[in-house]
Amino acid sequence: MNATLARAEGSGRRNMNAMTLATVNRAGRPSTRTVLLKGLDAKGLVFFTDRRSGKGQDLAAVPYASASFYWEPIEAQARIDGRVVMLAQERAERDFSARPRAGQVMIRACAQSQPLKNKAALASAVASVEQDYPHEVPTPDFWSGYCLVPDFIEFWFGSRDRMHERVAYSQSPEGWNKTLLQP
Ligand SMILES: Cc1cc2nc3c(=O)[nH]c(=O)nc-3n(C[C@H](O)[C@H](O)[C@H](O)COP(=O)(O)O)c2cc1C
């Protein structure tokens, strides 16, 4: 995963860490959106969001997700399925404090995915956060880090002769099994 992501990022194109994240709600209805992969460690894929958002509510009810990347510059796709765990608040604080002030203010001013009356209402919420926190903006408690812990990973590598390569890794009690899949 790391090597393929690094190859995509080496293309110089922006947002190669943007992934489509699918969740399902309590009724089994799926939805997707883009989030940024902010960390890739031994446990899995780390991203951050507002816990009260649609995806946050889905994950509270059904803690599983599927993420996919399409890296056009290197003709590759990755799909990652697994369980999602919420990270310690300290991770969210680290992420939040590394963001530019304007981003911090916007996160604090919003209840992500709730209806907005009009743009003026958002501008006024932003102004009020600016006023409340003229110096440091504290991390709101609704800002959360999540880790998608994979139990299935699949790569697709495009080939000019259409012999696209698909490699799946699935987790079993003995470890990871590698299987080639028909394209
Ligand atoms: C390139 C890109 C990156 C994004 N990154 C994030 C992110 O890291 N976290 C986040 O909460 N929303 C991110 N968004 C916004 C989400 O796609 C989405 O609109 C928002 O999280 C609300 O989704 P939900 O209502 O399904 O929870 C990003 C959008 C784009 C286009």
XYZ file of N, CA, C and O and ligand atoms in Angstrom:
763
model
N 0.843 -1.215 0.000
C 0.000 0.000 0.000
C 0.874 1.259 0.000
O 0.696 2.154 -0.818
N 1.841 1.258 0.954
C 2.738 2.403 1.067
C 3.483 2.677 -0.231
O 3.576 3.826 -0.672
N 3.989 1.589 -0.851
C 4.810 1.740 -2.048
C 3.973 2.281 -3.205
O 4.423 3.163 -3.955
N 2.745 1.770 -3.357
C 1.904 2.214 -4.475
C 1.471 3.662 -4.265
O 1.478 4.463 -5.206
N 1.121 4.005 -3.018
C 0.749 5.393 -2.710
C 1.930 6.326 -2.986
O 1.762 7.398 -3.579
N 3.128 5.892 -2.594
C 4.325 6.722 -2.810
C 4.563 6.924 -4.310
O 4.936 8.014 -4.756
N 4.299 5.874 -5.107
C 4.484 5.981 -6.548
C 3.479 6.991 -7.117
O 3.825 7.827 -7.949
N 2.220 6.937 -6.620
C 1.194 7.878 -7.088
C 1.578 9.304 -6.698
O 1.475 10.240 -7.502
N 2.057 9.470 -5.459
C 2.426 10.813 -4.991
C 3.640 11.334 -5.750
O 3.763 12.526 -5.986
N 4.500 10.404 -6.180
C 5.690 10.767 -6.956
C 5.330 11.353 -8.318
O 6.161 11.984 -8.966
N 4.083 11.166 -8.750
C 3.650 11.708 -10.043
C 3.540 13.233 -9.980
O 3.451 13.900 -11.003
N 3.501 13.761 -8.754
C 3.406 15.208 -8.599
C 1.970 15.720 -8.631
O 1.731 16.903 -8.416
N 1.021 14.842 -8.886
C -0.386 15.274 -8.907
C -0.891 15.450 -7.487
O -0.495 14.722 -6.575
N -1.805 16.433 -7.314
C -2.342 16.736 -5.987
C -3.332 15.663 -5.539
O -3.922 14.968 -6.364
N -3.509 15.595 -4.225
C -4.561 14.786 -3.618
C -4.513 13.291 -3.956
O -5.560 12.648 -4.059
N -3.311 12.782 -4.132
C -3.207 11.342 -4.370
C -3.591 10.555 -3.103
O -3.780 9.355 -3.144
N -3.715 11.284 -1.976
C -4.168 10.638 -0.733
C -5.677 10.764 -0.524
O -6.192 10.452 0.545
N -6.389 11.228 -1.563
C -7.852 11.325 -1.444
C -8.466 9.951 -1.728
O -8.143 9.316 -2.734
N -9.319 9.503 -0.828
C -9.943 8.189 -1.029
C -11.457 8.302 -0.935
O -11.985 9.150 -0.218
N -12.115 7.441 -1.682
C -13.571 7.360 -1.580
C -13.880 6.414 -0.435
O -13.384 5.280 -0.414
N -14.652 6.902 0.510
C -14.943 6.103 1.702
C -16.423 5.745 1.716
O -17.284 6.626 1.718
N -16.696 4.456 1.719
C -18.086 3.995 1.771
C -18.419 3.498 3.172
O -17.628 2.774 3.784
N -19.575 3.934 3.644
C -20.077 3.444 4.933
C -21.514 2.993 4.710
O -22.096 3.275 3.652
N -22.069 2.317 5.682
C -23.504 1.971 5.592
C -24.197 2.409 6.870
O -23.595 2.398 7.941
N -25.460 2.748 6.703
C -26.197 3.154 7.900
C -26.884 1.938 8.530
O -26.784 0.816 8.031
N -27.574 2.196 9.607
C -28.242 1.146 10.364
C -29.181 0.320 9.492
O -29.366 -0.866 9.710
N -29.768 0.964 8.465
C -30.718 0.260 7.594
C -30.010 -0.486 6.458
O -30.655 -1.072 5.601
N -28.669 -0.425 6.439
C -27.914 -1.132 5.406
C -27.736 -0.336 4.133
O -27.280 -0.851 3.117
N -28.081 0.959 4.177
C -27.987 1.791 2.984
C -26.588 2.406 2.883
O -26.138 3.080 3.812
N -25.901 2.181 1.751
C -24.535 2.697 1.634
C -24.487 4.159 1.195
O -25.415 4.662 0.552
N -23.383 4.829 1.542
C -23.118 6.158 0.985
C -21.605 6.323 0.899
O -20.853 5.687 1.634
N -21.178 7.172 -0.042
C -19.742 7.395 -0.218
C -19.440 8.886 -0.197
O -20.325 9.706 -0.459
N -18.200 9.197 0.071
C -17.686 10.565 0.008
C -16.167 10.475 -0.021
O -15.600 9.407 0.272
N -15.533 11.605 -0.346
C -14.063 11.629 -0.373
C -13.529 12.104 0.971
O -14.049 13.073 1.527
N -12.523 11.431 1.470
C -11.781 11.953 2.629
C -10.282 11.810 2.345
O -9.885 11.037 1.470
N -9.481 12.560 3.090
C -8.034 12.472 2.885
C -7.425 11.454 3.839
O -7.739 11.449 5.030
N -6.580 10.612 3.284
C -5.808 9.684 4.106
C -4.721 10.500 4.791
O -3.858 11.080 4.123
N -4.750 10.551 6.128
C -3.791 11.393 6.841
C -2.696 10.578 7.524
O -1.799 11.142 8.133
N -2.796 9.259 7.434
C -1.754 8.422 8.032
C -1.957 6.988 7.618
O -3.088 6.550 7.411
N -0.832 6.306 7.451
C -0.884 4.904 7.065
C 0.111 4.212 7.987
O 1.315 4.444 7.888
N -0.406 3.433 8.945
C 0.536 2.777 9.847
C 0.255 1.284 9.891
O -0.530 0.766 9.095
N 0.903 0.607 10.826
C 0.797 -0.855 10.893
C -0.653 -1.286 11.099
O -1.064 -2.357 10.647
N -1.436 -0.453 11.758
C -2.832 -0.822 12.047
C -3.740 -0.583 10.861
O -4.670 -1.351 10.609
N -3.529 0.521 10.135
C -4.407 0.797 9.012
C -4.380 2.228 8.523
O -3.388 2.939 8.670
N -5.521 2.630 7.953
C -5.624 3.919 7.261
C -6.323 4.926 8.170
O -7.449 4.685 8.619
N -5.660 6.043 8.397
C -6.175 7.034 9.342
C -6.787 8.223 8.600
O -6.194 8.741 7.650
N -7.985 8.613 9.031
C -8.615 9.813 8.485
C -9.318 10.548 9.618
O -9.525 9.990 10.702
N -9.693 11.792 9.341
C -10.301 12.620 10.385
C -11.597 13.232 9.884
O -11.715 13.579 8.693
N -12.544 13.357 10.785
C -13.821 13.950 10.398
C -14.602 14.405 11.625
O -14.176 14.213 12.766
N -15.743 15.014 11.338
C -16.682 15.432 12.379
C -17.527 14.208 12.741
O -18.220 13.648 11.883
N -17.420 13.821 13.998
C -18.124 12.623 14.463
C -19.641 12.707 14.240
O -20.328 11.712 14.140
N -20.162 13.938 14.133
C -21.625 14.112 14.002
C -22.085 14.052 12.554
O -23.285 14.124 12.273
N -21.131 13.942 11.613
C -21.474 13.932 10.183
C -22.193 12.642 9.812
O -22.304 11.719 10.631
N -22.629 12.569 8.556
C -23.294 11.356 8.075
C -22.417 10.132 8.271
O -22.847 9.114 8.835
N -21.152 10.239 7.828
C -20.247 9.090 7.963
C -19.977 8.766 9.423
O -19.852 7.601 9.805
N -19.902 9.823 10.255
C -19.662 9.617 11.686
C -20.817 8.847 12.316
O -20.614 7.914 13.101
N -22.033 9.204 11.912
C -23.210 8.508 12.453
C -23.262 7.073 11.943
O -23.595 6.151 12.687
N -22.938 6.905 10.643
C -22.914 5.540 10.089
C -21.927 4.672 10.865
O -22.238 3.538 11.241
N -20.731 5.215 11.079
C -19.674 4.409 11.716
C -19.997 4.101 13.176
O -19.579 3.065 13.690
N -20.761 4.995 13.815
C -21.164 4.720 15.191
C -22.141 3.543 15.217
O -22.159 2.751 16.160
N -22.938 3.407 14.146
C -23.937 2.332 14.098
C -23.349 1.049 13.509
O -23.642 -0.054 13.983
N -22.549 1.194 12.460
C -21.979 0.034 11.754
C -20.484 0.311 11.531
O -20.122 1.048 10.618
N -19.622 -0.255 12.362
C -18.210 0.144 12.317
C -17.384 -0.560 11.229
O -16.303 -1.087 11.502
N -17.900 -0.562 10.016
C -17.167 -1.148 8.889
C -17.180 -0.151 7.747
O -18.143 0.605 7.586
N -16.122 -0.174 6.933
C -16.071 0.721 5.784
C -15.263 0.076 4.674
O -14.550 -0.911 4.890
N -15.425 0.653 3.485
C -14.625 0.245 2.342
C -14.107 1.534 1.721
O -14.865 2.491 1.548
N -12.813 1.558 1.421
C -12.225 2.766 0.828
C -11.603 2.395 -0.504
O -11.132 1.265 -0.688
N -11.615 3.341 -1.438
C -10.903 3.070 -2.689
C -10.174 4.314 -3.163
O -10.596 5.445 -2.901
N -9.049 4.061 -3.804
C -8.243 5.109 -4.434
C -8.212 4.812 -5.924
O -8.086 3.644 -6.316
N -8.280 5.854 -6.747
C -7.968 5.681 -8.168
C -6.815 6.619 -8.464
O -6.960 7.837 -8.345
N -5.685 6.020 -8.799
C -4.495 6.807 -9.097
C -4.292 6.817 -10.606
O -3.580 5.948 -11.157
N -4.893 7.794 -11.248
C -4.844 7.864 -12.713
C -3.421 7.951 -13.260
O -3.099 7.255 -14.244
N -2.512 8.751 -12.630
C -1.173 8.884 -13.208
C -0.413 7.557 -13.293
O 0.475 7.414 -14.120
N -0.732 6.620 -12.416
C -0.001 5.337 -12.482
C -0.955 4.198 -12.852
O -0.601 3.023 -12.714
N -2.154 4.538 -13.331
C -3.130 3.523 -13.767
C -3.289 2.429 -12.711
O -3.105 1.237 -12.987
N -3.656 2.859 -11.516
C -3.804 1.870 -10.457
C -4.991 2.210 -9.570
O -5.410 3.380 -9.478
N -5.531 1.188 -8.978
C -6.625 1.338 -8.024
C -6.303 0.478 -6.801
O -5.684 -0.578 -6.920
N -6.758 0.954 -5.646
C -6.648 0.115 -4.452
C -7.985 0.139 -3.748
O -8.681 1.161 -3.754
N -8.341 -0.983 -3.193
C -9.579 -1.069 -2.407
C -9.236 -1.698 -1.062
O -8.490 -2.682 -1.006
N -9.773 -1.111 -0.022
C -9.443 -1.560 1.333
C -10.742 -1.709 2.106
O -11.516 -0.754 2.225
N -10.999 -2.904 2.618
C -12.206 -3.147 3.419
C -11.788 -3.496 4.841
O -10.770 -4.156 5.040
N -12.594 -3.115 5.785
C -12.285 -3.535 7.151
C -13.136 -2.849 8.194
O -14.102 -2.147 7.880
N -12.716 -3.063 9.419
C -13.409 -2.499 10.568
C -12.834 -1.107 10.848
O -11.663 -0.867 10.573
N -13.666 -0.237 11.361
C -13.188 1.121 11.657
C -13.208 1.345 13.165
O -14.224 1.090 13.819
N -12.073 1.798 13.683
C -12.023 2.105 15.118
C -11.733 3.594 15.303
O -11.052 4.211 14.483
N -12.302 4.133 16.372
C -12.058 5.550 16.646
C -10.741 5.670 17.410
O -10.450 4.841 18.276
N -9.944 6.664 17.055
C -8.639 6.827 17.695
C -8.773 7.691 18.953
O -9.782 8.383 19.143
N -7.744 7.659 19.778
C -7.732 8.483 20.994
C -7.841 9.953 20.602
O -7.327 10.376 19.556
N -8.485 10.735 21.453
C -8.727 12.152 21.164
C -7.420 12.908 20.943
O -7.377 13.885 20.200
N -6.362 12.382 21.531
C -5.046 13.029 21.390
C -4.615 13.055 19.903
O -3.994 14.022 19.441
N -4.983 12.026 19.123
C -4.641 11.991 17.695
C -5.407 13.083 16.945
O -4.891 13.741 16.052
N -6.696 13.262 17.340
C -7.516 14.297 16.699
C -6.930 15.673 17.011
O -6.894 16.564 16.155
N -6.444 15.815 18.240
C -5.862 17.106 18.640
C -4.601 17.404 17.833
O -4.384 18.523 17.391
N -3.785 16.371 17.629
C -2.564 16.558 16.836
C -2.902 16.957 15.402
O -2.304 17.836 14.816
N -3.916 16.276 14.838
C -4.324 16.594 13.462
C -4.849 18.022 13.393
O -4.471 18.800 12.524
N -5.713 18.373 14.349
C -6.359 19.686 14.330
C -5.321 20.788 14.462
O -5.356 21.782 13.728
N -4.364 20.582 15.383
C -3.412 21.670 15.619
C -2.448 21.839 14.442
O -1.840 22.900 14.292
N -2.341 20.813 13.579
C -1.449 20.938 12.411
C -2.147 21.642 11.243
O -1.518 21.950 10.236
N -3.445 21.893 11.362
C -4.188 22.516 10.260
C -4.015 24.036 10.257
O -3.847 24.641 11.317
N -4.114 24.648 9.075
C -4.069 26.113 9.031
C -5.256 26.706 9.810
O -6.312 26.055 9.900
N -5.048 27.892 10.363
C -6.076 28.507 11.208
C -7.445 28.577 10.520
O -8.472 28.284 11.127
N -7.453 28.924 9.233
C -8.745 29.070 8.545
C -9.514 27.742 8.537
O -10.745 27.721 8.685
N -8.770 26.654 8.397
C -9.409 25.338 8.414
C -9.936 25.007 9.801
O -11.041 24.474 9.959
N -9.143 25.350 10.815
C -9.574 25.098 12.196
C -10.851 25.870 12.509
O -11.790 25.350 13.111
N -10.869 27.123 12.062
C -12.038 27.976 12.335
C -13.266 27.388 11.658
O -14.348 27.273 12.254
N -13.098 26.949 10.402
C -14.240 26.399 9.667
C -14.752 25.123 10.330
O -15.964 24.933 10.475
N -13.827 24.263 10.760
C -14.260 23.025 11.425
C -15.082 23.372 12.670
O -16.142 22.821 12.914
N -14.588 24.333 13.442
C -15.285 24.704 14.689
C -16.630 25.371 14.413
O -17.580 25.236 15.177
N -16.689 26.099 13.285
C -17.907 26.861 12.996
C -19.022 25.985 12.422
O -20.175 26.412 12.364
N -18.672 24.781 12.013
C -19.635 23.928 11.308
C -20.125 22.768 12.147
O -19.383 22.232 12.952
N -21.353 22.365 11.865
C -21.836 21.049 12.284
C -21.940 20.294 10.972
O -22.954 20.376 10.266
N -20.850 19.634 10.604
C -20.725 19.065 9.255
C -21.937 18.213 8.876
O -22.368 17.357 9.626
N -22.452 18.506 7.681
C -23.553 17.770 7.048
C -24.944 18.168 7.563
O -25.949 17.635 7.098
N -25.005 19.108 8.513
C -26.309 19.629 8.931
C -26.748 20.698 7.934
O -25.907 21.347 7.312
N -28.054 20.896 7.759
C -28.514 21.913 6.801
C -27.997 23.307 7.173
O -27.846 23.627 8.351
N -27.730 24.108 6.131
C -27.253 25.481 6.325
C -28.321 26.417 5.749
O -28.727 26.253 4.593
N -28.744 27.376 6.562
C -29.816 28.277 6.130
C -29.381 29.071 4.898
O -30.074 29.105 3.876
N -28.215 29.690 4.997
C -27.652 30.412 3.847
C -26.180 30.692 4.141
O -25.705 30.417 5.240
N -25.483 31.243 3.142
C -24.035 31.448 3.307
C -23.735 32.486 4.381
O -22.704 32.427 5.042
N -24.662 33.436 4.543
C -24.452 34.483 5.550
C -24.403 33.851 6.948
O -23.637 34.292 7.813
N -25.212 32.821 7.155
C -25.223 32.153 8.460
C -23.864 31.509 8.731
O -23.361 31.543 9.861
N -23.247 30.954 7.682
C -21.929 30.332 7.857
C -20.876 31.412 8.132
O -20.044 31.259 9.033
N -20.969 32.524 7.366
C -20.010 33.622 7.569
C -20.115 34.150 8.997
O -19.092 34.458 9.637
N -21.318 34.206 9.520
C -21.488 34.731 10.865
C -20.963 33.732 11.909
O -20.348 34.134 12.910
N -21.145 32.421 11.659
C -20.585 31.409 12.574
C -19.062 31.478 12.564
O -18.414 31.388 13.613
N -18.476 31.693 11.378
C -17.009 31.809 11.258
C -16.531 33.043 12.029
O -15.570 32.972 12.817
N -17.234 34.165 11.851
C -16.831 35.406 12.528
C -16.894 35.228 14.040
O -16.025 35.715 14.776
N -17.900 34.494 14.499
C -18.024 34.347 15.939
C -16.919 33.447 16.500
O -16.399 33.699 17.594
N -16.496 32.417 15.743
C -15.360 31.586 16.201
C -14.080 32.432 16.209
O -13.290 32.382 17.158
N -13.906 33.247 15.147
C -12.719 34.132 15.070
C -12.639 35.016 16.316
O -11.565 35.230 16.870
N -13.815 35.512 16.725
C -13.867 36.422 17.868
C -13.621 35.672 19.194
O -12.909 36.146 20.066
N -14.218 34.484 19.292
C -14.061 33.697 20.533
C -12.619 33.246 20.735
O -12.177 33.070 21.860
N -11.933 32.967 19.625
C -10.569 32.420 19.725
C -9.597 33.255 18.881
O -9.203 32.851 17.796
N -9.214 34.421 19.383
C -8.326 35.283 18.594
C -6.915 34.694 18.441
O -6.189 35.043 17.522
N -6.551 33.776 19.368
C -5.204 33.194 19.273
C -5.313 31.742 18.823
O -5.583 31.491 17.669
N -5.175 30.831 19.776
C -5.229 29.416 19.413
C -6.677 28.934 19.349
O -7.490 29.307 20.200
N -6.980 28.123 18.341
C -8.336 27.539 18.254
C -8.272 26.149 18.888
O -7.535 25.288 18.405
N -9.017 25.907 19.970
C -8.941 24.584 20.596
C -9.644 23.515 19.751
O -10.595 23.825 19.019
N -9.183 22.290 19.870
C -9.790 21.193 19.112
C -11.200 20.933 19.638
O -11.382 20.702 20.830
N -12.189 20.969 18.748
C -13.546 20.669 19.235
C -13.671 19.180 19.550
O -13.013 18.359 18.900
N -14.506 18.851 20.538
C -14.553 17.431 20.930
C -15.224 16.554 19.873
O -15.091 15.339 19.897
N -15.895 17.186 18.885
C -16.517 16.377 17.832
C -15.532 16.020 16.713
O -15.863 15.279 15.802
N -14.310 16.588 16.769
C -13.316 16.279 15.734
C -12.636 14.959 16.102
O -12.052 14.852 17.173
N -12.746 13.958 15.234
C -12.276 12.623 15.599
C -11.401 12.003 14.530
O -11.587 12.239 13.338
N -10.489 11.176 14.988
C -9.670 10.373 14.086
C -10.208 8.959 14.063
O -10.672 8.435 15.091
N -10.169 8.370 12.888
C -10.636 6.989 12.726
C -9.548 6.199 12.018
O -8.804 6.751 11.200
N -9.503 4.905 12.313
C -8.565 4.040 11.593
C -9.346 2.898 10.948
O -10.086 2.181 11.639
N -9.205 2.790 9.639
C -9.794 1.662 8.905
C -8.761 0.531 8.958
O -7.683 0.639 8.370
N -9.093 -0.502 9.714
C -8.170 -1.621 9.919
C -8.495 -2.697 8.878
O -9.533 -3.361 8.969
N -7.637 -2.863 7.861
C -8.004 -3.722 6.732
C -8.049 -5.211 7.070
O -7.220 -5.693 7.834
N -9.041 -5.893 6.491
C -8.974 -7.358 6.474
C -9.001 -7.851 5.021
O -8.914 -9.044 4.752
N -9.113 -6.903 4.086
C -9.076 -7.222 2.659
C -8.507 -6.010 1.918
O -8.947 -4.879 2.139
N -7.508 -6.276 1.079
C -6.910 -5.206 0.260
C -6.770 -5.736 -1.155
O -6.319 -6.867 -1.350
N -7.194 -4.935 -2.106
C -7.021 -5.369 -3.487
C -6.410 -4.249 -4.330
O -6.839 -3.102 -4.247
N -5.422 -4.612 -5.112
C -4.822 -3.663 -6.055
C -5.202 -4.037 -7.472
O -5.323 -5.225 -7.801
N -5.391 -3.036 -8.292
C -5.635 -3.212 -9.730
C -4.587 -2.375 -10.444
O -4.453 -1.183 -10.169
N -3.828 -3.040 -11.291
C -2.807 -2.316 -12.061
C -3.144 -2.455 -13.538
O -3.203 -3.581 -14.066
N -3.372 -1.327 -14.178
C -3.769 -1.351 -15.585
C -2.618 -1.742 -16.491
O -1.451 -1.477 -16.196
N -2.992 -2.390 -17.589
C -1.973 -2.794 -18.552
C -2.491 -2.485 -19.947
O -3.675 -2.658 -20.230
N -1.606 -2.013 -20.817
C -1.989 -1.637 -22.183
C -2.642 -2.791 -22.934
O -3.538 -2.606 -23.727
N -2.150 -4.016 -22.677
C -2.681 -5.166 -23.413
C -3.940 -5.734 -22.746
O -4.370 -6.828 -23.072
N -4.494 -4.992 -21.845
C -5.704 -5.372 -21.109
C -5.520 -6.550 -20.162
O -6.490 -7.061 -19.602
N -4.269 -6.963 -19.984
C -4.005 -8.027 -19.016
C -3.853 -7.353 -17.643
O -2.805 -7.445 -17.000
N -4.886 -6.615 -17.256
C -4.803 -5.887 -15.994
C -4.524 -6.872 -14.853
O -5.087 -7.966 -14.834
N -3.682 -6.402 -13.948
C -3.308 -7.300 -12.852
C -4.136 -6.969 -11.626
O -4.209 -5.808 -11.220
N -4.784 -7.969 -11.061
C -5.518 -7.756 -9.804
C -4.950 -8.692 -8.749
O -4.899 -9.906 -8.936
N -4.546 -8.085 -7.659
C -3.946 -8.857 -6.576
C -4.730 -8.580 -5.307
O -4.873 -7.417 -4.910
N -5.253 -9.642 -4.698
C -6.040 -9.475 -3.473
C -5.291 -10.075 -2.294
O -4.648 -11.124 -2.412
N -5.366 -9.371 -1.186
C -4.781 -9.866 0.058
C -5.924 -9.960 1.060
O -6.606 -8.966 1.319
N -6.162 -11.172 1.582
C -7.221 -11.273 2.589
C -6.640 -11.876 3.857
O -5.735 -12.718 3.818
N -7.192 -11.404 4.962
C -6.637 -11.820 6.236
C -7.316 -13.083 6.734
O -8.544 -13.212 6.643
N -6.513 -14.013 7.228
C -7.055 -15.225 7.853
C -6.334 -15.378 9.196
O -5.366 -14.650 9.456
N -6.784 -16.309 10.033
C -6.106 -16.462 11.333
C -4.610 -16.763 11.171
O -3.801 -16.441 12.034
N -4.221 -17.355 10.039
C -2.801 -17.702 9.830
C -1.989 -16.524 9.298
O -0.767 -16.586 9.227
N -2.657 -15.475 8.837
C -1.931 -14.338 8.266
C -2.615 -13.879 6.995
O -3.795 -14.150 6.779
N -1.858 -13.185 6.134
C -2.436 -12.641 4.911
C -2.277 -13.631 3.761
O -1.198 -14.183 3.566
N -3.353 -13.860 3.016
C -3.286 -14.715 1.826
C -3.326 -13.842 0.593
O -4.152 -12.941 0.488
N -2.429 -14.149 -0.336
C -2.373 -13.382 -1.589
C -3.010 -14.210 -2.702
O -2.696 -15.391 -2.848
N -3.907 -13.601 -3.465
C -4.575 -14.305 -4.564
C -4.617 -13.391 -5.778
O -4.892 -12.189 -5.631
N -4.377 -13.947 -6.947
C -4.580 -13.172 -8.174
C -6.050 -13.305 -8.564
O -6.652 -14.359 -8.385
N -6.623 -12.235 -9.079
C -8.031 -12.274 -9.494
C -8.127 -12.013 -10.989
O -7.314 -11.271 -11.550
N -9.139 -12.584 -11.618
C -9.346 -12.316 -13.035
C -9.800 -10.859 -13.204
O -10.590 -10.375 -12.397
N -9.295 -10.219 -14.234
C -9.617 -8.795 -14.387
C -11.056 -8.572 -14.841
O -11.611 -7.494 -14.655
C -10.613 16.156 -1.941
C -11.558 16.135 -0.766
C -11.059 15.820 0.489
C -11.915 15.789 1.594
N -11.378 15.414 2.813
C -12.203 15.324 3.881
C -11.686 14.831 5.130
O -10.511 14.469 5.267
N -12.563 14.786 6.181
C -13.871 15.149 6.073
O -14.587 15.093 7.064
N -14.389 15.579 4.890
C -13.586 15.660 3.799
N -14.103 16.074 2.581
C -15.552 16.377 2.505
C -16.320 15.047 2.382
O -16.202 14.531 1.057
C -17.813 15.172 2.739
O -18.433 16.155 1.939
C -18.034 15.505 4.212
O -17.100 14.831 5.033
C -19.437 15.134 4.673
O -19.698 13.801 4.379
P -20.823 12.925 5.135
O -22.040 13.785 5.287
O -21.053 11.760 4.234
O -20.272 12.516 6.460
C -13.287 16.095 1.453
C -13.785 16.390 0.185
C -12.944 16.393 -0.907
C -13.519 16.680 -2.266
